[in-house]
Amino acid sequence: MSERCVLAYSGGLDTSVAIRWLQEQLGYEVVTLTADLGEAKDVDAVAARALRTGAVSAHVVDAKRIFIEHFCFPTLAAGALYEGVYPLATALARPLIAKLLVDVAREEGAVAVAHGCTGKGNDQVRFDVAVGALAPELRVVAPVRDWDMGRPQEIEYAARHGIDVPVTTDSPYSVDANLWGRSVECGVLEDPWAEPPADVFEWTQTDGASSDGVIEVGFESGTPTSLDGETLAPEELVARLNAVAGAHGVGRIDHVEDRLVGIKSREVYEAPAAVVLHMAHGALESLTLTRDLQLFKRHVADEWGRLVYDGLWFGALRAALEGFVRATQEHVSGSVRLRLGHGEARVTGRRAQRSLYQSDLATYDRTQDRFDHGAARGFIELFGLPLRTQTRVQGALDDAAPLPVQRRTRRRGDG
Ligand code: ARG
């Protein structure tokens, strides 16, 4: 009996050819796994194609809830965006798919798992590293990285082996999509100066239909739980927000990004829900976190973003940071109102049960004011003491010299 390999199967050309290649070249019996992460494809049709193409069994998993709840929302609570902009949709899906592959491999007694990543991207690293962390005993095979075929050769291979090549409109882009976002690369986008053509976008509209809209997002301890007052399951909330914010053109990101494998690459993302939720969550934190907590948490956000991007989801650092993030979110409950329109989302209001914003401290209305103005004098006296001491002892810095500006002075009595 030949050894088994579980292949992460999307139904596309690469992984369809991979089914046959794994059998033919490496002698594996192939089991496929297709995870539904909300990319709106017919997963049952995909599984049927896997069987037609030669898989001995084809698993389909609805992983939308787990994906949003256990991968995306914790990343949102962390405030993590890679290089400050990318909500990490593709990067977050990889460790989940790796875990699903490992689960099926164990159940099916497989000795290997396989994925369809190329040798140039981040995804191969994420899969390989995640599987290694979860199941070091499993081999990881990457047919597309190993075979020496371009697209035309693959199409030819498919024809030769009677593999029914998916009849997709041959997109000039490489696209990966799930509920948290859509990643687009290649084609004309490889020129970082070229404006992304309209056909890059599928989730975000910019035509006149996008009048202004107002939404309200509710959070409980840092997790989004409602939209416009209606409590929703995580995957439902994100799906609706993608539709609503996308209709207003919100969520486009155009970024030159630093890949883990050392190259810069131009990426275009559509992530309406993720963009709105990060904005809303940040607004709620501004009410509920102390200043020093907010400042420190930014470092954690950057670390989290980097480690997710780098495929280290199953590392000890993420687990430790998650403990920190969770501790920061206890009081991040409340709601945020945003105005959407013309490609922008703007926060226009926020409220929280445990808000640190205190009207009687913030107000400029003297009759309501509880802030001790007199105490400010003493506070400043001590706060400024080090600088006064510095100038007294060490002399003033250069910027104490008069600035070289043109000055005109008029004195009373001048003509
Ligand atoms: N650059 C992004 C990342 O590494 C997206 C990759 C998208 N993958 C794709 N096949 N288009 O997370």
Short mmCIF file of C-alpha atoms and ligand atoms in Angstrom, two decimals:
data_model
loop_
_atom_site.label_atom_id
_atom_site.label_comp_id
_atom_site.label_asym_id
_atom_site.label_seq_id
_atom_site.Cartn_x
_atom_site.Cartn_y
_atom_site.Cartn_z
CA MET A 1 0.00 0.00 0.00
CA SER A 2 1.43 3.35 -0.96
CA GLU A 3 2.01 6.15 1.50
CA ARG A 4 -0.55 8.88 1.91
CA CYS A 5 -0.20 12.59 1.47
CA VAL A 6 -2.79 15.23 2.36
CA LEU A 7 -2.87 18.09 -0.12
CA ALA A 8 -4.33 21.54 0.59
CA TYR A 9 -6.54 21.74 -2.47
CA SER A 10 -8.03 24.93 -3.89
CA GLY A 11 -9.37 23.47 -7.10
CA GLY A 12 -7.15 25.67 -9.25
CA LEU A 13 -4.70 24.62 -11.93
CA ASP A 14 -1.63 24.27 -9.68
CA THR A 15 -3.17 22.03 -7.07
CA SER A 16 -5.14 20.02 -9.64
CA VAL A 17 -1.95 19.20 -11.47
CA ALA A 18 -0.34 18.53 -8.07
CA ILE A 19 -2.77 15.69 -7.32
CA ARG A 20 -1.55 13.77 -10.32
CA TRP A 21 2.07 14.81 -9.91
CA LEU A 22 2.17 13.59 -6.29
CA GLN A 23 0.86 10.22 -7.45
CA GLU A 24 3.02 9.93 -10.50
CA GLN A 25 6.31 11.39 -9.37
CA LEU A 26 6.34 10.56 -5.66
CA GLY A 27 4.04 7.58 -5.54
CA TYR A 28 1.66 8.98 -2.94
CA GLU A 29 -1.96 8.19 -2.50
CA VAL A 30 -3.51 11.66 -2.37
CA VAL A 31 -6.13 12.91 0.06
CA THR A 32 -7.30 16.49 -0.40
CA LEU A 33 -8.39 19.08 2.08
CA THR A 34 -10.34 22.16 1.05
CA ALA A 35 -10.99 24.74 3.73
CA ASP A 36 -13.86 27.15 3.30
CA LEU A 37 -12.63 30.44 4.73
CA GLY A 38 -15.38 32.46 3.13
CA GLU A 39 -13.82 33.08 -0.26
CA ALA A 40 -17.20 32.36 -1.87
CA LYS A 41 -16.30 29.33 -3.93
CA ASP A 42 -18.28 26.15 -4.33
CA VAL A 43 -16.26 23.85 -2.08
CA ASP A 44 -18.36 20.81 -2.89
CA ALA A 45 -17.63 21.26 -6.57
CA VAL A 46 -13.96 21.59 -5.64
CA ALA A 47 -14.07 18.31 -3.71
CA ALA A 48 -15.79 16.60 -6.64
CA ARG A 49 -13.02 17.80 -8.92
CA ALA A 50 -10.41 16.42 -6.50
CA LEU A 51 -11.98 12.97 -6.71
CA ARG A 52 -12.28 13.17 -10.50
CA THR A 53 -8.63 14.14 -10.68
CA GLY A 54 -7.57 11.10 -8.71
CA ALA A 55 -7.76 11.84 -4.97
CA VAL A 56 -8.80 8.85 -2.86
CA SER A 57 -10.79 11.08 -0.57
CA ALA A 58 -11.62 14.77 -0.44
CA HIS A 59 -12.30 16.60 2.80
CA VAL A 60 -14.16 19.89 2.95
CA VAL A 61 -14.05 21.95 6.11
CA ASP A 62 -16.12 24.99 6.97
CA ALA A 63 -13.52 26.91 8.96
CA LYS A 64 -15.01 30.39 8.78
CA ARG A 65 -15.97 30.67 12.44
CA ILE A 66 -12.63 29.35 13.75
CA PHE A 67 -10.73 31.54 11.34
CA ILE A 68 -12.38 34.77 12.43
CA GLU A 69 -12.68 33.91 16.11
CA HIS A 70 -9.28 32.36 16.77
CA PHE A 71 -7.02 34.01 14.22
CA CYS A 72 -8.49 37.30 12.96
CA PHE A 73 -10.14 38.73 16.07
CA PRO A 74 -7.13 38.15 18.36
CA THR A 75 -5.01 39.86 15.71
CA LEU A 76 -7.50 42.73 15.65
CA ALA A 77 -7.37 42.98 19.45
CA ALA A 78 -3.59 43.11 19.19
CA GLY A 79 -3.96 45.95 16.68
CA ALA A 80 -1.57 44.13 14.37
CA LEU A 81 -1.12 45.30 10.79
CA TYR A 82 2.00 44.21 8.93
CA GLU A 83 4.14 47.25 8.18
CA GLY A 84 1.32 49.31 9.61
CA VAL A 85 -1.13 48.60 6.77
CA TYR A 86 -1.74 44.95 5.84
CA PRO A 87 -4.42 43.21 7.93
CA LEU A 88 -2.73 39.85 7.25
CA ALA A 89 -5.66 37.96 5.70
CA THR A 90 -3.50 35.53 3.75
CA ALA A 91 -0.91 35.19 6.49
CA LEU A 92 -3.55 34.35 9.12
CA ALA A 93 -5.16 31.66 7.00
CA ARG A 94 -1.96 29.65 6.60
CA PRO A 95 -1.46 28.39 10.15
CA LEU A 96 -5.13 27.42 10.26
CA ILE A 97 -4.91 25.44 7.02
CA ALA A 98 -1.67 23.87 8.27
CA LYS A 99 -3.46 22.75 11.43
CA LEU A 100 -6.35 21.29 9.40
CA LEU A 101 -3.85 19.43 7.18
CA VAL A 102 -2.16 17.97 10.24
CA ASP A 103 -5.49 16.90 11.76
CA VAL A 104 -6.50 15.10 8.56
CA ALA A 105 -3.04 13.59 8.10
CA ARG A 106 -3.22 12.02 11.56
CA GLU A 107 -6.73 10.76 11.01
CA GLU A 108 -5.86 9.31 7.59
CA GLY A 109 -2.52 7.89 8.66
CA ALA A 110 -0.66 10.06 6.16
CA VAL A 111 3.10 10.53 6.27
CA ALA A 112 3.15 13.82 4.36
CA VAL A 113 1.19 16.97 3.68
CA ALA A 114 1.44 19.12 0.57
CA HIS A 115 0.59 22.65 -0.50
CA GLY A 116 0.60 24.53 -3.78
CA CYS A 117 2.90 27.41 -2.88
CA THR A 118 5.67 28.61 -5.13
CA GLY A 119 9.26 29.05 -4.02
CA LYS A 120 9.08 32.81 -4.07
CA GLY A 121 6.47 33.80 -1.57
CA ASN A 122 5.82 33.89 2.14
CA ASP A 123 3.14 31.21 2.10
CA GLN A 124 5.55 28.30 1.59
CA VAL A 125 7.42 29.41 4.70
CA ARG A 126 4.23 29.72 6.70
CA PHE A 127 2.97 26.25 5.76
CA ASP A 128 6.30 24.51 6.22
CA VAL A 129 7.07 26.19 9.53
CA ALA A 130 3.57 25.66 10.93
CA VAL A 131 3.44 21.98 10.01
CA GLY A 132 6.91 21.56 11.49
CA ALA A 133 5.69 23.09 14.74
CA LEU A 134 2.55 20.98 14.94
CA ALA A 135 3.80 17.67 13.60
CA PRO A 136 7.57 17.45 13.12
CA GLU A 137 7.16 13.84 12.00
CA LEU A 138 5.25 14.81 8.83
CA ARG A 139 7.02 15.49 5.54
CA VAL A 140 6.00 18.67 3.76
CA VAL A 141 5.92 18.52 -0.02
CA ALA A 142 5.59 21.58 -2.25
CA PRO A 143 5.08 20.30 -5.81
CA VAL A 144 4.87 23.74 -7.44
CA ARG A 145 8.16 24.68 -5.82
CA ASP A 146 9.76 21.43 -6.94
CA TRP A 147 8.54 20.87 -10.44
CA ASP A 148 9.99 22.70 -13.35
CA MET A 149 6.82 23.78 -15.11
CA GLY A 150 5.43 27.18 -15.98
CA ARG A 151 1.77 27.82 -16.62
CA PRO A 152 1.81 26.62 -20.25
CA GLN A 153 3.59 23.40 -19.27
CA GLU A 154 1.07 22.83 -16.47
CA ILE A 155 -1.82 23.27 -18.89
CA GLU A 156 -0.13 20.83 -21.23
CA TYR A 157 0.46 18.36 -18.36
CA ALA A 158 -3.21 18.66 -17.40
CA ALA A 159 -4.31 18.00 -20.97
CA ARG A 160 -2.00 15.00 -21.24
CA HIS A 161 -3.39 13.50 -18.03
CA GLY A 162 -7.01 14.28 -18.72
CA ILE A 163 -7.20 16.66 -15.74
CA ASP A 164 -10.12 18.96 -16.19
CA VAL A 165 -8.58 22.38 -15.91
CA PRO A 166 -10.88 24.78 -14.12
CA VAL A 167 -12.51 27.09 -16.62
CA THR A 168 -11.71 30.33 -14.91
CA THR A 169 -11.47 33.55 -16.85
CA ASP A 170 -7.72 33.58 -17.09
CA SER A 171 -6.95 36.31 -14.55
CA PRO A 172 -3.78 38.31 -15.08
CA TYR A 173 -3.38 38.44 -11.28
CA SER A 174 -2.52 36.06 -8.51
CA VAL A 175 -5.32 36.28 -6.00
CA ASP A 176 -5.85 34.83 -2.55
CA ALA A 177 -9.06 35.60 -0.71
CA ASN A 178 -10.85 34.80 2.52
CA LEU A 179 -13.30 36.58 4.81
CA TRP A 180 -10.59 38.81 6.29
CA GLY A 181 -9.40 40.13 2.95
CA ARG A 182 -8.40 39.71 -0.66
CA SER A 183 -4.74 39.80 -1.73
CA VAL A 184 -3.83 40.59 -5.32
CA GLU A 185 -0.41 40.55 -6.94
CA CYS A 186 1.33 40.07 -10.31
CA GLY A 187 0.50 41.39 -13.78
CA VAL A 188 0.64 45.16 -14.19
CA LEU A 189 0.82 45.51 -10.40
CA GLU A 190 4.46 44.48 -10.61
CA ASP A 191 5.17 48.06 -11.65
CA PRO A 192 4.88 49.95 -8.35
CA TRP A 193 4.21 53.17 -10.26
CA ALA A 194 1.25 51.74 -12.19
CA GLU A 195 -2.13 52.64 -10.78
CA PRO A 196 -4.12 49.46 -10.08
CA PRO A 197 -6.62 49.02 -12.93
CA ALA A 198 -10.30 48.68 -12.09
CA ASP A 199 -10.29 44.92 -12.72
CA VAL A 200 -8.05 44.38 -9.69
CA PHE A 201 -10.94 45.15 -7.37
CA GLU A 202 -13.90 42.94 -6.63
CA TRP A 203 -15.03 43.84 -3.13
CA THR A 204 -14.77 47.61 -3.20
CA GLN A 205 -16.83 49.97 -5.32
CA THR A 206 -15.94 53.51 -6.22
CA ASP A 207 -18.77 54.49 -8.53
CA GLY A 208 -21.46 57.03 -7.62
CA ALA A 209 -23.62 54.45 -5.84
CA SER A 210 -21.50 54.96 -2.74
CA SER A 211 -23.31 57.70 -0.90
CA ASP A 212 -22.54 58.28 2.76
CA GLY A 213 -23.51 55.67 5.30
CA VAL A 214 -23.30 55.45 9.06
CA ILE A 215 -22.60 52.26 10.96
CA GLU A 216 -22.13 51.35 14.60
CA VAL A 217 -19.85 48.53 15.71
CA GLY A 218 -20.20 47.06 19.20
CA PHE A 219 -17.30 45.41 21.05
CA GLU A 220 -17.07 43.23 24.14
CA SER A 221 -13.63 42.98 25.70
CA GLY A 222 -11.96 43.87 22.45
CA THR A 223 -14.02 41.52 20.28
CA PRO A 224 -16.57 42.82 17.77
CA THR A 225 -19.99 41.45 18.64
CA SER A 226 -22.59 43.62 16.95
CA LEU A 227 -23.31 45.71 13.92
CA ASP A 228 -25.89 48.49 14.15
CA GLY A 229 -27.14 47.06 17.42
CA GLU A 230 -27.64 43.54 16.10
CA THR A 231 -25.59 40.80 17.74
CA LEU A 232 -23.91 38.69 15.08
CA ALA A 233 -21.74 35.60 14.86
CA PRO A 234 -18.12 36.54 14.08
CA GLU A 235 -18.13 35.32 10.48
CA GLU A 236 -21.50 36.92 9.82
CA LEU A 237 -20.39 40.26 11.23
CA VAL A 238 -17.28 40.30 9.07
CA ALA A 239 -19.17 39.22 5.95
CA ARG A 240 -21.77 41.96 6.39
CA LEU A 241 -19.18 44.58 7.11
CA ASN A 242 -17.26 43.57 3.99
CA ALA A 243 -20.42 44.15 1.96
CA VAL A 244 -21.40 47.42 3.62
CA ALA A 245 -17.97 49.05 3.76
CA GLY A 246 -16.99 47.61 0.39
CA ALA A 247 -20.02 49.27 -1.20
CA HIS A 248 -18.60 52.60 -0.01
CA GLY A 249 -15.22 51.80 -1.51
CA VAL A 250 -13.62 51.37 1.91
CA GLY A 251 -10.76 48.93 2.38
CA ARG A 252 -8.36 49.36 -0.53
CA ILE A 253 -4.70 49.08 0.37
CA ASP A 254 -1.86 49.58 -2.09
CA HIS A 255 1.44 48.62 -0.55
CA VAL A 256 5.03 47.79 -1.39
CA GLU A 257 5.76 45.13 1.14
CA ASP A 258 8.85 43.41 2.44
CA ARG A 259 8.57 39.69 2.01
CA LEU A 260 10.18 37.30 4.41
CA VAL A 261 12.20 35.81 1.55
CA GLY A 262 13.96 39.13 1.10
CA ILE A 263 12.20 40.75 -1.81
CA LYS A 264 10.01 43.81 -2.00
CA SER A 265 6.73 43.19 -3.71
CA ARG A 266 3.78 45.34 -4.72
CA GLU A 267 0.55 44.15 -3.18
CA VAL A 268 -2.99 45.35 -3.49
CA TYR A 269 -5.47 44.35 -0.82
CA GLU A 270 -9.17 44.71 -0.32
CA ALA A 271 -10.17 44.35 3.30
CA PRO A 272 -13.25 46.47 4.03
CA ALA A 273 -14.24 44.78 7.29
CA ALA A 274 -10.70 44.52 8.64
CA VAL A 275 -9.95 48.16 7.90
CA VAL A 276 -13.16 49.37 9.56
CA LEU A 277 -12.73 47.08 12.56
CA HIS A 278 -9.12 48.13 13.18
CA MET A 279 -10.19 51.75 13.05
CA ALA A 280 -13.14 51.19 15.37
CA HIS A 281 -11.18 49.06 17.80
CA GLY A 282 -8.44 51.66 18.01
CA ALA A 283 -11.02 54.34 18.72
CA LEU A 284 -12.46 52.31 21.56
CA GLU A 285 -9.01 51.71 23.00
CA SER A 286 -8.35 55.43 22.98
CA LEU A 287 -11.24 55.73 25.47
CA THR A 288 -10.46 52.73 27.61
CA LEU A 289 -6.68 52.21 27.74
CA THR A 290 -4.30 54.37 29.69
CA ARG A 291 -1.70 56.30 27.76
CA ASP A 292 1.22 54.12 28.76
CA LEU A 293 -0.69 50.95 27.96
CA GLN A 294 -1.53 52.27 24.51
CA LEU A 295 2.07 53.23 23.85
CA PHE A 296 3.46 49.90 25.00
CA LYS A 297 0.79 47.96 23.14
CA ARG A 298 1.97 49.46 19.84
CA HIS A 299 5.21 47.54 20.16
CA VAL A 300 3.24 44.38 20.78
CA ALA A 301 1.12 45.13 17.71
CA ASP A 302 4.23 45.48 15.56
CA GLU A 303 5.71 42.25 16.92
CA TRP A 304 2.44 40.40 16.43
CA GLY A 305 2.17 41.66 12.87
CA ARG A 306 5.70 40.60 12.07
CA LEU A 307 5.46 37.17 13.60
CA VAL A 308 2.17 36.38 11.89
CA TYR A 309 3.60 37.58 8.60
CA ASP A 310 6.68 35.44 9.16
CA GLY A 311 4.64 32.30 9.80
CA LEU A 312 5.40 32.01 13.50
CA TRP A 313 1.79 31.71 14.71
CA PHE A 314 2.56 28.53 16.65
CA GLY A 315 5.60 30.00 18.37
CA ALA A 316 5.92 30.73 22.07
CA LEU A 317 6.14 34.47 21.46
CA ARG A 318 2.64 34.65 20.03
CA ALA A 319 1.22 32.69 22.90
CA ALA A 320 2.91 35.02 25.38
CA LEU A 321 1.81 38.16 23.56
CA GLU A 322 -1.72 36.82 23.42
CA GLY A 323 -1.74 36.69 27.19
CA PHE A 324 -0.70 40.31 27.30
CA VAL A 325 -3.22 41.42 24.70
CA ARG A 326 -6.06 39.63 26.45
CA ALA A 327 -5.20 41.37 29.70
CA THR A 328 -5.40 44.74 27.94
CA GLN A 329 -8.85 44.10 26.51
CA GLU A 330 -10.88 43.61 29.68
CA HIS A 331 -12.47 47.05 29.53
CA VAL A 332 -12.51 47.49 25.77
CA SER A 333 -16.29 47.19 25.62
CA GLY A 334 -18.59 49.71 24.03
CA SER A 335 -19.39 50.98 20.59
CA VAL A 336 -17.99 53.08 17.83
CA ARG A 337 -19.85 54.99 15.15
CA LEU A 338 -18.27 55.47 11.74
CA ARG A 339 -19.22 57.35 8.63
CA LEU A 340 -18.45 55.54 5.39
CA GLY A 341 -18.25 57.11 1.99
CA HIS A 342 -16.11 57.75 -1.05
CA GLY A 343 -13.53 55.18 -0.13
CA GLU A 344 -13.05 56.45 3.42
CA ALA A 345 -14.17 55.41 6.85
CA ARG A 346 -14.13 58.00 9.60
CA VAL A 347 -14.83 57.53 13.28
CA THR A 348 -17.48 60.05 14.36
CA GLY A 349 -18.29 58.81 17.85
CA ARG A 350 -17.27 56.35 20.53
CA ARG A 351 -18.59 55.31 23.93
CA ALA A 352 -17.61 52.71 26.51
CA GLN A 353 -18.99 51.41 29.79
CA ARG A 354 -15.61 51.88 31.50
CA SER A 355 -14.44 54.92 29.64
CA LEU A 356 -11.44 56.73 31.09
CA TYR A 357 -12.69 59.88 29.43
CA GLN A 358 -14.18 61.90 32.29
CA SER A 359 -16.24 64.92 31.28
CA ASP A 360 -15.70 66.73 34.56
CA LEU A 361 -11.95 66.48 34.05
CA ALA A 362 -11.96 67.25 30.34
CA THR A 363 -14.41 70.14 30.24
CA TYR A 364 -13.50 73.77 29.68
CA ASP A 365 -16.75 74.78 31.32
CA ARG A 366 -15.59 76.26 34.64
CA THR A 367 -18.77 75.43 36.48
CA GLN A 368 -18.48 71.67 35.80
CA ASP A 369 -14.71 71.46 36.06
CA ARG A 370 -13.14 69.22 38.71
CA PHE A 371 -9.61 69.55 37.36
CA ASP A 372 -7.32 71.37 39.78
CA HIS A 373 -5.83 74.20 37.75
CA GLY A 374 -3.67 75.33 40.67
CA ALA A 375 -2.03 71.91 40.84
CA ALA A 376 -0.87 72.36 37.23
CA ARG A 377 1.58 75.05 38.36
CA GLY A 378 3.37 72.73 40.80
CA PHE A 379 3.26 69.87 38.34
CA ILE A 380 4.95 71.94 35.64
CA GLU A 381 7.48 73.27 38.15
CA LEU A 382 8.73 69.74 38.76
CA PHE A 383 8.14 68.41 35.25
CA GLY A 384 10.32 71.17 33.79
CA LEU A 385 12.97 70.94 36.49
CA PRO A 386 15.36 68.63 34.58
CA LEU A 387 15.42 70.93 31.55
CA ARG A 388 16.01 74.06 33.63
CA THR A 389 18.80 72.23 35.44
CA GLN A 390 20.30 71.14 32.13
CA THR A 391 20.42 74.69 30.80
CA ARG A 392 21.79 76.06 34.08
CA VAL A 393 24.57 73.49 34.39
CA GLN A 394 25.42 72.53 30.81
CA GLY A 395 24.33 75.59 28.92
CA ALA A 396 21.59 75.96 26.37
CA LEU A 397 21.48 73.79 23.27
CA ASP A 398 22.00 75.41 19.88
CA ASP A 399 18.34 76.04 19.41
CA ALA A 400 18.47 78.64 22.13
CA ALA A 401 20.18 80.94 19.54
CA PRO A 402 17.84 83.34 17.69
CA LEU A 403 16.27 81.70 14.64
CA PRO A 404 17.40 83.11 11.29
CA VAL A 405 14.01 84.50 10.33
CA GLN A 406 13.12 87.81 8.74
CA ARG A 407 11.43 90.07 11.24
CA ARG A 408 9.62 93.32 10.81
CA THR A 409 8.90 95.44 13.83
CA ARG A 410 6.70 98.54 13.97
CA ARG A 411 6.84 100.86 16.94
CA ARG A 412 4.25 103.31 18.07
CA GLY A 413 4.91 106.67 16.44
CA ASP A 414 6.61 105.12 13.39
CA GLY A 415 5.43 106.76 10.15
N1 ARG B 1 1.72 39.28 0.32
C1 ARG B 1 0.66 38.72 1.07
C2 ARG B 1 1.21 37.80 2.12
O1 ARG B 1 2.30 37.34 1.99
C3 ARG B 1 -0.38 38.05 0.20
C4 ARG B 1 0.05 36.83 -0.54
C5 ARG B 1 -1.03 36.46 -1.46
N2 ARG B 1 -0.85 35.21 -2.08
C6 ARG B 1 -1.24 35.01 -3.34
N3 ARG B 1 -1.14 33.83 -3.83
N4 ARG B 1 -1.68 35.99 -4.09
O2 ARG B 1 0.55 37.55 3.09
#
